CSV table of C-alpha atoms in Angstrom, one decimal:
chain,number,residue,atom,x,y,z
F,1,UNK,CA,52.0,26.1,-45.1
F,2,UNK,CA,51.4,29.7,-44.5
F,3,UNK,CA,50.6,31.2,-41.1
F,4,UNK,CA,47.0,32.3,-42.1
F,5,UNK,CA,46.2,28.6,-42.2
F,6,UNK,CA,47.7,27.9,-38.8
F,7,UNK,CA,46.3,30.8,-36.9
F,8,UNK,CA,42.6,29.8,-37.1
F,9,UNK,CA,43.6,26.2,-36.4
F,10,UNK,CA,45.3,27.4,-33.1
F,11,UNK,CA,42.0,29.0,-32.1
F,12,UNK,CA,40.0,25.8,-32.9
F,13,UNK,CA,42.5,23.7,-30.9
F,14,UNK,CA,42.3,26.2,-28.1
F,15,UNK,CA,38.5,26.1,-28.0
F,16,UNK,CA,38.4,22.3,-28.0
F,17,UNK,CA,40.9,22.3,-25.1
F,18,UNK,CA,38.8,24.8,-23.2
F,19,UNK,CA,35.6,22.8,-23.7
F,20,UNK,CA,37.4,19.6,-22.6
F,21,UNK,CA,38.7,21.4,-19.5
F,22,UNK,CA,35.3,22.8,-18.7
F,23,UNK,CA,33.8,19.4,-19.0
F,24,UNK,CA,36.2,17.8,-16.5
F,25,UNK,CA,35.4,20.6,-14.0
F,26,UNK,CA,31.7,20.8,-14.5
F,27,UNK,CA,30.6,17.2,-15.1
F,28,UNK,CA,30.5,15.2,-11.8
F,29,UNK,CA,32.7,12.2,-11.5
F,30,UNK,CA,29.9,9.7,-11.0
F,31,UNK,CA,28.1,10.8,-14.2
F,32,UNK,CA,28.0,8.0,-16.7
F,33,UNK,CA,26.1,5.0,-18.0
F,34,UNK,CA,24.1,3.2,-15.3
F,35,UNK,CA,22.7,-0.3,-15.1
F,36,UNK,CA,19.9,0.4,-17.6
F,37,UNK,CA,22.4,1.1,-20.5
F,38,UNK,CA,23.1,4.3,-22.5
F,39,UNK,CA,19.5,4.9,-23.6
F,40,UNK,CA,17.9,4.9,-20.1
F,41,UNK,CA,20.7,4.9,-17.6
F,42,UNK,CA,22.7,8.0,-18.6
F,43,UNK,CA,22.8,9.9,-15.4
F,44,UNK,CA,24.6,11.0,-12.2
F,45,UNK,CA,24.7,8.0,-10.0
F,46,UNK,CA,24.7,10.1,-6.8
F,47,UNK,CA,21.2,11.3,-7.5
F,48,UNK,CA,19.7,7.9,-6.6
F,49,UNK,CA,21.0,8.4,-3.1
F,50,UNK,CA,19.7,12.0,-3.1
F,51,UNK,CA,16.2,10.7,-3.7
F,52,UNK,CA,16.5,7.9,-1.2
F,53,UNK,CA,17.4,10.6,1.4
F,54,UNK,CA,14.1,12.5,1.2
F,55,UNK,CA,12.5,12.7,4.6
F,56,UNK,CA,9.6,10.4,5.3
F,57,UNK,CA,6.6,12.4,6.6
F,58,UNK,CA,3.9,9.8,6.8
F,59,UNK,CA,4.9,7.2,9.3
F,60,UNK,CA,1.7,5.0,9.2
F,61,UNK,CA,-0.5,3.6,11.9
F,62,UNK,CA,2.2,1.3,13.3
F,63,UNK,CA,4.0,4.4,14.5
F,64,UNK,CA,1.0,6.1,16.1
F,65,UNK,CA,-0.2,3.0,17.9
F,66,UNK,CA,3.0,2.8,20.0
F,67,UNK,CA,1.7,5.7,22.2
F,68,UNK,CA,-2.0,6.0,21.3
F,69,UNK,CA,-3.0,2.4,21.9
F,70,UNK,CA,-6.4,3.4,23.1
F,71,UNK,CA,-7.4,5.3,20.0
F,72,UNK,CA,-5.9,2.5,17.9
F,73,UNK,CA,-8.0,-0.1,19.6
F,74,UNK,CA,-11.1,2.0,19.1
F,75,UNK,CA,-10.3,2.4,15.4
F,76,UNK,CA,-9.3,-1.2,14.8
F,77,UNK,CA,-12.7,-2.6,15.6
F,78,UNK,CA,-14.7,0.0,13.7
F,79,UNK,CA,-15.8,0.4,10.1
F,80,UNK,CA,-13.0,3.0,9.8
F,81,UNK,CA,-10.3,0.5,10.6
F,82,UNK,CA,-8.6,0.8,7.2
F,83,UNK,CA,-8.2,4.6,7.5
F,84,UNK,CA,-4.7,5.7,8.5
F,85,UNK,CA,-4.5,8.1,11.5
F,86,UNK,CA,-2.4,10.5,9.4
F,87,UNK,CA,-5.1,10.8,6.7
F,88,UNK,CA,-7.1,13.0,9.1
F,89,UNK,CA,-4.5,14.2,11.6
F,90,UNK,CA,-1.8,15.0,9.1
F,91,UNK,CA,1.6,13.5,8.7
F,92,UNK,CA,3.5,12.7,11.9
F,93,UNK,CA,6.5,14.7,10.7
F,94,UNK,CA,8.4,15.7,13.9
F,95,UNK,CA,5.7,14.5,16.2
F,96,UNK,CA,6.0,13.8,19.2
F,97,UNK,CA,9.3,15.7,19.6
F,98,UNK,CA,7.9,18.8,18.0
F,99,UNK,CA,4.2,18.9,18.8
F,100,UNK,CA,3.1,21.9,16.7
F,101,UNK,CA,4.0,20.0,13.5
F,102,UNK,CA,1.0,17.8,14.0
F,103,UNK,CA,-2.2,19.5,12.9
F,104,UNK,CA,-5.6,18.3,14.0
F,105,UNK,CA,-8.2,18.9,11.3
F,106,UNK,CA,-11.9,18.5,12.5
F,107,UNK,CA,-13.4,20.0,9.4
F,108,UNK,CA,-16.3,18.3,7.8
F,109,UNK,CA,-14.5,18.4,4.4
F,110,UNK,CA,-12.5,15.4,5.6
F,111,UNK,CA,-15.6,13.3,6.2
F,112,UNK,CA,-17.4,14.2,3.1
F,113,UNK,CA,-14.5,13.0,1.0
F,114,UNK,CA,-16.2,9.6,1.3
F,115,UNK,CA,-19.6,10.3,2.9
F,116,UNK,CA,-20.9,12.8,0.4
F,117,UNK,CA,-23.4,10.6,-1.3
F,118,UNK,CA,-22.5,9.7,-4.9
F,119,UNK,CA,-24.5,6.7,-6.1
F,120,UNK,CA,-21.9,5.5,-8.6
F,121,UNK,CA,-22.4,1.9,-9.6
F,122,UNK,CA,-18.9,1.2,-11.1
F,123,UNK,CA,-17.1,2.2,-7.9
F,124,UNK,CA,-17.2,1.3,-4.2
F,125,UNK,CA,-18.4,4.8,-3.5
F,126,UNK,CA,-22.0,3.7,-4.3
F,127,UNK,CA,-22.0,1.4,-1.3
F,128,UNK,CA,-20.8,3.9,1.3
F,129,UNK,CA,-23.4,5.4,3.5
F,130,UNK,CA,-23.6,9.0,2.6
F,131,UNK,CA,-25.3,12.4,3.1
F,132,UNK,CA,-25.9,15.5,1.0
F,133,UNK,CA,-23.4,17.9,2.7
F,134,UNK,CA,-25.5,20.9,1.6
F,135,UNK,CA,-28.6,19.8,3.5
F,136,UNK,CA,-27.2,17.6,6.4
F,137,UNK,CA,-26.4,20.1,9.1
F,138,UNK,CA,-24.1,22.3,6.9
F,139,UNK,CA,-23.2,24.5,9.8
F,140,UNK,CA,-21.8,21.8,12.1
F,141,UNK,CA,-18.7,19.8,12.4
F,142,UNK,CA,-19.4,16.1,11.9
F,143,UNK,CA,-17.4,15.2,15.1
F,144,UNK,CA,-20.0,17.0,17.2
F,145,UNK,CA,-22.3,14.1,16.8
F,146,UNK,CA,-20.3,11.2,15.3
F,147,UNK,CA,-17.2,9.7,17.0
F,148,UNK,CA,-14.7,9.3,14.1
F,149,UNK,CA,-12.6,6.6,15.7
F,150,UNK,CA,-15.6,4.4,15.9
F,151,UNK,CA,-18.7,5.7,14.1
F,152,UNK,CA,-20.8,2.8,15.3
F,153,UNK,CA,-20.7,4.1,18.9
F,154,UNK,CA,-22.9,7.0,18.0
F,155,UNK,CA,-23.9,7.5,21.7
F,156,UNK,CA,-20.4,8.2,22.7
F,157,UNK,CA,-20.8,11.9,22.2
J,5,UNK,CA,35.0,-8.0,-55.6
J,6,UNK,CA,33.3,-9.4,-52.5
J,7,UNK,CA,34.6,-12.6,-50.9
J,8,UNK,CA,32.7,-15.2,-49.0
J,9,UNK,CA,33.8,-14.0,-45.6
J,10,UNK,CA,32.7,-10.5,-46.3
J,11,UNK,CA,29.4,-11.6,-47.7
J,12,UNK,CA,28.6,-13.7,-44.7
J,13,UNK,CA,29.5,-10.9,-42.3
J,14,UNK,CA,27.4,-8.3,-44.1
J,15,UNK,CA,24.4,-10.6,-44.5
J,16,UNK,CA,24.4,-11.3,-40.8
J,17,UNK,CA,24.6,-7.6,-40.0
J,18,UNK,CA,21.7,-6.7,-42.2
J,19,UNK,CA,19.5,-9.6,-40.9
J,20,UNK,CA,20.4,-8.4,-37.3
J,21,UNK,CA,19.5,-4.8,-38.2
J,22,UNK,CA,16.1,-5.9,-39.5
J,23,UNK,CA,15.3,-7.8,-36.4
J,24,UNK,CA,15.7,-4.8,-34.1
J,25,UNK,CA,12.5,-3.0,-35.0
J,26,UNK,CA,10.6,-6.3,-34.5
J,27,UNK,CA,11.9,-6.6,-30.9
J,28,UNK,CA,11.1,-3.0,-30.3
J,29,UNK,CA,7.5,-3.8,-31.0
J,30,UNK,CA,7.2,-6.5,-28.4
J,31,UNK,CA,4.8,-5.5,-25.6
J,32,UNK,CA,5.8,-5.3,-22.0
J,33,UNK,CA,5.7,-8.7,-20.5
J,34,UNK,CA,6.0,-9.1,-16.8
J,35,UNK,CA,6.8,-12.8,-17.1
J,36,UNK,CA,9.8,-12.0,-19.3
J,37,UNK,CA,11.1,-9.5,-16.8
J,38,UNK,CA,10.8,-12.0,-14.0
J,39,UNK,CA,12.8,-14.5,-15.9
J,40,UNK,CA,15.5,-12.1,-17.0
J,41,UNK,CA,18.7,-13.5,-15.4
J,42,UNK,CA,21.1,-10.8,-16.8
J,43,UNK,CA,19.4,-8.1,-14.8
J,44,UNK,CA,21.3,-7.9,-11.5
J,45,UNK,CA,18.6,-6.0,-9.6
J,46,UNK,CA,16.5,-8.1,-7.1
J,47,UNK,CA,13.5,-5.7,-7.4
J,48,UNK,CA,11.4,-4.4,-10.1
J,49,UNK,CA,8.6,-2.1,-8.9
J,50,UNK,CA,5.1,-2.5,-10.3
J,51,UNK,CA,1.9,-0.7,-9.3
J,52,UNK,CA,-1.6,-2.1,-9.3
J,53,UNK,CA,-4.7,0.1,-9.3
J,54,UNK,CA,-8.1,-1.4,-8.7
J,55,UNK,CA,-10.7,1.1,-10.1
J,56,UNK,CA,-13.6,-0.8,-8.6
J,57,UNK,CA,-12.3,-0.1,-5.2
J,58,UNK,CA,-11.5,3.6,-5.6
J,59,UNK,CA,-14.1,5.8,-4.2
J,60,UNK,CA,-12.6,9.2,-5.1
J,61,UNK,CA,-11.8,10.3,-1.5
J,62,UNK,CA,-8.5,11.9,-2.7
J,63,UNK,CA,-6.5,10.9,0.5
J,64,UNK,CA,-3.8,9.6,-1.9
J,65,UNK,CA,-3.4,13.0,-3.5
J,66,UNK,CA,-3.3,14.8,-0.2
J,67,UNK,CA,-0.7,12.4,1.2
J,68,UNK,CA,1.4,12.5,-2.0
J,69,UNK,CA,1.6,16.3,-2.1
J,70,UNK,CA,2.6,16.5,1.5
J,71,UNK,CA,5.0,13.6,1.5
J,72,UNK,CA,6.8,14.8,-1.7
J,73,UNK,CA,6.7,18.5,-0.8
J,74,UNK,CA,4.7,19.7,-3.8
J,75,UNK,CA,3.2,23.1,-2.8
J,76,UNK,CA,-0.2,22.2,-1.5
J,77,UNK,CA,-2.2,25.0,-3.2
J,78,UNK,CA,-0.3,24.9,-6.5
J,79,UNK,CA,-2.4,23.3,-9.2
J,80,UNK,CA,0.1,20.6,-9.9
J,81,UNK,CA,0.4,17.1,-8.4
J,82,UNK,CA,2.3,13.9,-9.0
J,83,UNK,CA,-0.8,11.7,-8.7
J,84,UNK,CA,-4.4,12.6,-9.3
J,85,UNK,CA,-7.8,10.9,-9.5
J,86,UNK,CA,-10.2,11.3,-12.4
J,87,UNK,CA,-13.9,10.9,-12.3
J,88,UNK,CA,-15.7,9.3,-15.3
J,89,UNK,CA,-19.4,9.7,-15.7
J,90,UNK,CA,-21.0,8.1,-18.8
J,91,UNK,CA,-24.5,9.4,-19.3
J,92,UNK,CA,-27.3,7.5,-21.0
J,93,UNK,CA,-27.2,9.8,-24.0
J,94,UNK,CA,-23.6,8.5,-24.6
J,95,UNK,CA,-21.8,11.6,-23.4
J,96,UNK,CA,-18.7,11.1,-21.2
J,97,UNK,CA,-17.9,13.6,-18.5
J,98,UNK,CA,-14.4,13.6,-17.0
J,99,UNK,CA,-13.2,15.8,-14.2
J,100,UNK,CA,-10.5,16.1,-11.6
J,101,UNK,CA,-10.8,19.3,-9.7
J,102,UNK,CA,-7.5,20.2,-8.1
J,103,UNK,CA,-6.4,16.7,-9.0
J,104,UNK,CA,-9.0,15.4,-6.5
J,105,UNK,CA,-6.8,16.7,-3.6
J,106,UNK,CA,-10.0,17.4,-1.6
J,107,UNK,CA,-11.8,14.4,-3.0
J,108,UNK,CA,-15.1,14.3,-4.9
J,109,UNK,CA,-17.8,15.7,-2.7
J,110,UNK,CA,-20.4,16.9,-5.2
J,111,UNK,CA,-22.3,15.5,-8.1
J,112,UNK,CA,-21.4,18.7,-10.0
J,113,UNK,CA,-18.8,18.0,-12.7
J,114,UNK,CA,-16.1,20.6,-12.4
J,115,UNK,CA,-14.5,21.0,-15.9
J,116,UNK,CA,-13.4,24.6,-15.3
J,117,UNK,CA,-16.5,26.1,-17.1
J,118,UNK,CA,-19.5,27.8,-15.6
J,119,UNK,CA,-22.0,26.5,-14.9
J,120,UNK,CA,-20.7,23.1,-13.9
J,121,UNK,CA,-22.3,20.2,-15.8
J,122,UNK,CA,-24.5,17.8,-13.7
J,123,UNK,CA,-25.9,14.4,-14.7
J,124,UNK,CA,-29.0,13.3,-12.8
J,125,UNK,CA,-28.5,10.1,-10.9
J,126,UNK,CA,-31.1,8.2,-13.1
J,127,UNK,CA,-29.3,9.4,-16.3
J,128,UNK,CA,-25.9,7.9,-15.2
J,129,UNK,CA,-25.1,4.7,-17.2
J,130,UNK,CA,-21.8,4.1,-15.4
J,131,UNK,CA,-19.6,6.2,-13.2
J,132,UNK,CA,-16.2,5.4,-11.6
J,133,UNK,CA,-12.9,6.9,-10.5
J,134,UNK,CA,-9.5,6.2,-12.0
J,135,UNK,CA,-6.3,7.2,-10.1
J,136,UNK,CA,-3.4,8.2,-12.3
J,137,UNK,CA,0.3,8.3,-11.6
J,138,UNK,CA,3.6,7.9,-13.4
J,139,UNK,CA,3.6,4.6,-15.2
J,140,UNK,CA,7.4,4.1,-14.7
J,141,UNK,CA,7.5,2.8,-18.3
J,142,UNK,CA,10.0,0.1,-19.1
J,143,UNK,CA,10.5,2.0,-22.3
J,144,UNK,CA,10.2,5.6,-21.1
J,145,UNK,CA,9.9,8.3,-23.8
J,146,UNK,CA,10.6,11.0,-21.3
J,147,UNK,CA,14.1,9.6,-20.6
J,148,UNK,CA,14.9,9.3,-24.3
J,149,UNK,CA,14.2,13.0,-25.1
J,150,UNK,CA,16.2,14.4,-22.2
J,151,UNK,CA,19.2,16.2,-23.8
J,152,UNK,CA,21.3,16.4,-20.7
J,153,UNK,CA,20.9,13.1,-18.9
J,154,UNK,CA,18.9,14.6,-16.0
J,155,UNK,CA,16.2,11.9,-16.1
J,156,UNK,CA,16.9,8.2,-16.1
J,157,UNK,CA,15.8,4.8,-15.1
J,158,UNK,CA,17.1,3.1,-11.9
J,159,UNK,CA,18.0,-0.6,-11.9
J,160,UNK,CA,14.7,-1.3,-10.1
J,161,UNK,CA,12.7,0.3,-12.9
J,162,UNK,CA,11.8,3.7,-11.4
J,163,UNK,CA,12.3,6.8,-13.5
J,164,UNK,CA,13.9,9.7,-11.5
J,165,UNK,CA,14.8,13.3,-12.2
J,166,UNK,CA,18.1,14.8,-11.2
J,167,UNK,CA,17.1,18.2,-9.9
J,168,UNK,CA,20.6,19.6,-9.9
J,169,UNK,CA,21.1,18.5,-13.5
J,170,UNK,CA,17.8,19.4,-15.1
J,171,UNK,CA,17.9,22.5,-17.3
J,172,UNK,CA,14.1,22.9,-17.4
J,173,UNK,CA,13.8,22.6,-21.2
J,174,UNK,CA,10.5,20.8,-20.8
J,175,UNK,CA,11.0,18.2,-23.5
J,176,UNK,CA,10.1,15.3,-21.1
J,177,UNK,CA,6.9,17.1,-20.1
J,178,UNK,CA,5.9,17.2,-23.8
J,179,UNK,CA,7.2,13.7,-24.4
J,180,UNK,CA,5.2,11.9,-21.7
J,181,UNK,CA,2.0,10.5,-23.3
J,182,UNK,CA,0.3,10.3,-19.9
J,183,UNK,CA,0.9,13.9,-18.8
J,184,UNK,CA,2.4,13.0,-15.5
J,185,UNK,CA,5.3,15.4,-15.6
J,186,UNK,CA,5.1,19.1,-14.7
J,187,UNK,CA,7.4,21.9,-13.6
J,188,UNK,CA,8.0,22.1,-9.9
J,189,UNK,CA,6.9,25.5,-8.8
J,190,UNK,CA,9.8,25.9,-6.3
J,191,UNK,CA,12.7,24.2,-8.0
J,192,UNK,CA,11.7,25.1,-11.6
J,193,UNK,CA,12.7,21.7,-12.9
J,194,UNK,CA,10.8,18.7,-14.2
J,195,UNK,CA,8.9,16.8,-11.5
J,196,UNK,CA,7.1,13.5,-11.5
J,197,UNK,CA,5.9,10.6,-9.4
J,198,UNK,CA,8.7,8.3,-8.4
J,199,UNK,CA,6.7,5.7,-6.4
J,200,UNK,CA,8.0,7.5,-3.3
J,201,UNK,CA,11.5,6.2,-4.0
J,202,UNK,CA,12.7,7.2,-0.5
J,203,UNK,CA,9.9,5.1,1.1
J,204,UNK,CA,10.1,2.0,-1.1
J,205,UNK,CA,13.9,1.8,-0.8
J,206,UNK,CA,13.4,1.7,3.0
J,207,UNK,CA,10.9,-1.2,2.8
J,208,UNK,CA,7.9,1.1,3.3
J,209,UNK,CA,5.1,1.5,0.8
J,210,UNK,CA,4.4,4.6,-1.3
J,211,UNK,CA,2.6,7.4,0.6
J,212,UNK,CA,-0.5,7.0,-1.7
J,213,UNK,CA,-0.6,3.3,-1.1
J,214,UNK,CA,-0.5,3.7,2.7
J,215,UNK,CA,-3.1,6.5,2.6
J,216,UNK,CA,-5.6,4.5,0.5
J,217,UNK,CA,-8.2,3.1,2.9
J,218,UNK,CA,-9.8,0.9,0.3
J,219,UNK,CA,-6.8,-1.0,-1.1
J,220,UNK,CA,-7.3,0.6,-4.6
J,221,UNK,CA,-3.6,1.3,-4.8
J,222,UNK,CA,-0.9,-1.4,-4.3
J,223,UNK,CA,2.8,-1.6,-5.0
J,224,UNK,CA,4.8,-4.8,-5.4
J,225,UNK,CA,8.0,-6.4,-6.7
J,226,UNK,CA,7.6,-8.1,-10.1
J,227,UNK,CA,10.8,-10.1,-9.5
J,228,UNK,CA,9.2,-11.9,-6.5
J,229,UNK,CA,6.7,-14.5,-7.7
J,230,UNK,CA,5.1,-14.7,-4.3
J,231,UNK,CA,4.4,-11.0,-4.0
J,232,UNK,CA,0.6,-10.6,-3.9
J,233,UNK,CA,0.6,-7.8,-6.4
J,234,UNK,CA,2.8,-9.8,-8.8
J,235,UNK,CA,0.4,-12.7,-8.5
J,236,UNK,CA,-2.6,-10.5,-9.4
J,237,UNK,CA,-0.7,-9.0,-12.4
J,238,UNK,CA,0.3,-12.5,-13.6
J,239,UNK,CA,-3.0,-14.3,-13.1
J,240,UNK,CA,-5.8,-11.8,-13.3
J,241,UNK,CA,-7.2,-9.6,-16.0
J,242,UNK,CA,-5.2,-6.4,-15.8
J,243,UNK,CA,-4.7,-3.7,-18.4
J,244,UNK,CA,-2.4,-0.8,-19.0
J,245,UNK,CA,-3.0,2.8,-20.3
J,246,UNK,CA,-2.2,3.6,-23.9
J,247,UNK,CA,-0.6,0.2,-24.7
J,248,UNK,CA,-0.4,1.2,-28.4
J,249,UNK,CA,2.3,3.8,-27.6
J,250,UNK,CA,4.8,1.0,-26.9
J,251,UNK,CA,5.9,2.6,-23.6
J,252,UNK,CA,5.4,-0.7,-21.7
J,253,UNK,CA,3.9,0.8,-18.5
J,254,UNK,CA,4.5,-0.8,-15.2
J,255,UNK,CA,1.2,0.5,-13.6
J,256,UNK,CA,-1.5,-2.1,-14.1
J,257,UNK,CA,-5.2,-1.4,-13.8
J,258,UNK,CA,-8.1,-3.6,-12.8
J,259,UNK,CA,-11.4,-2.6,-14.3
J,260,UNK,CA,-10.3,-0.3,-17.1
J,261,UNK,CA,-13.0,1.0,-19.4
J,262,UNK,CA,-12.7,2.2,-23.0
J,263,UNK,CA,-13.6,5.7,-21.9
J,264,UNK,CA,-10.3,5.9,-19.9
J,265,UNK,CA,-7.5,7.5,-21.7
């Protein structure tokens, strides 16, 4: 065959070789078909570990009660028992080693998440004691009068 | 000329080929999953949402955004809560301001238009809240459309996104019938709920489950017949969202209503 047939063929072979070379360099070694098969499991295996390594920020009440037993006991016997400390105080993050990472939020916006009265019958919201935040002392923080760790002890403050 | 051996082979092949679409139409069956012996994974995560218990406080959304480092003021979130108000005149109002990050604190319905709609208490026929999150479908359309293999299903049934591999084409965001995917404002790649994979793989619960004071959100292992969540899914009346899409969601709802989409 004449050279004008071979010359473009060399180029094609060269391009294919280049693509294959680039693939071996760029595609990670653990990339392949996972346990869920080709359709759903085609991925880089190492990414599963990447996601597992994300830092836990919310450490739950079990972590808080190790030091703050008094507050935990107050809370445990109150109607607020099911509310996690971190819902209001923010995630423990680096606390207690790094105190500034724990924020304390006393804003009434936290309380009215549940206690703004919405009389919805299809939801537990209708059964929660609530106020109208626009008329119920709009200028004050709720914690001035109500003790959030046990709202039943209203005389505590 | 076709001989007998060839005829038998081809007939079997055609019959097999015709059976595939039939099996693809089968709905997600938690019982079948539990019995599946070939699957080596000891866990299969499932989520249970009780819409009767949800009060729309939004603590789940707040916890999710902080736990998973979604910029707090960006209007994107991995999970959100919707409020449904069905009025006596038959109109349905649905809203979810900021994904309910700050909860529902006002009877005004914030649908992004001024003035906000408001239904008088005596005109409400029914009203309730529905938390939404990724359904971690057993048959995930978002994974099928990914052209580069950046999103995938783990052996325990959670759909993850590989941030270093995603090219940001957005096919998966369009492909999800539930609208749970979005672009991460910082990493500029597809982002979605992964049941807090870093927590559940350490034996903890998802951040939203821990944050919920009312037990409206629960997570469990479908492979464990004694798991309380699995028992509810097996024995009580639960529904899934958009069953007709054939995605086989693994988030089950108690108290769904026909208004919920």
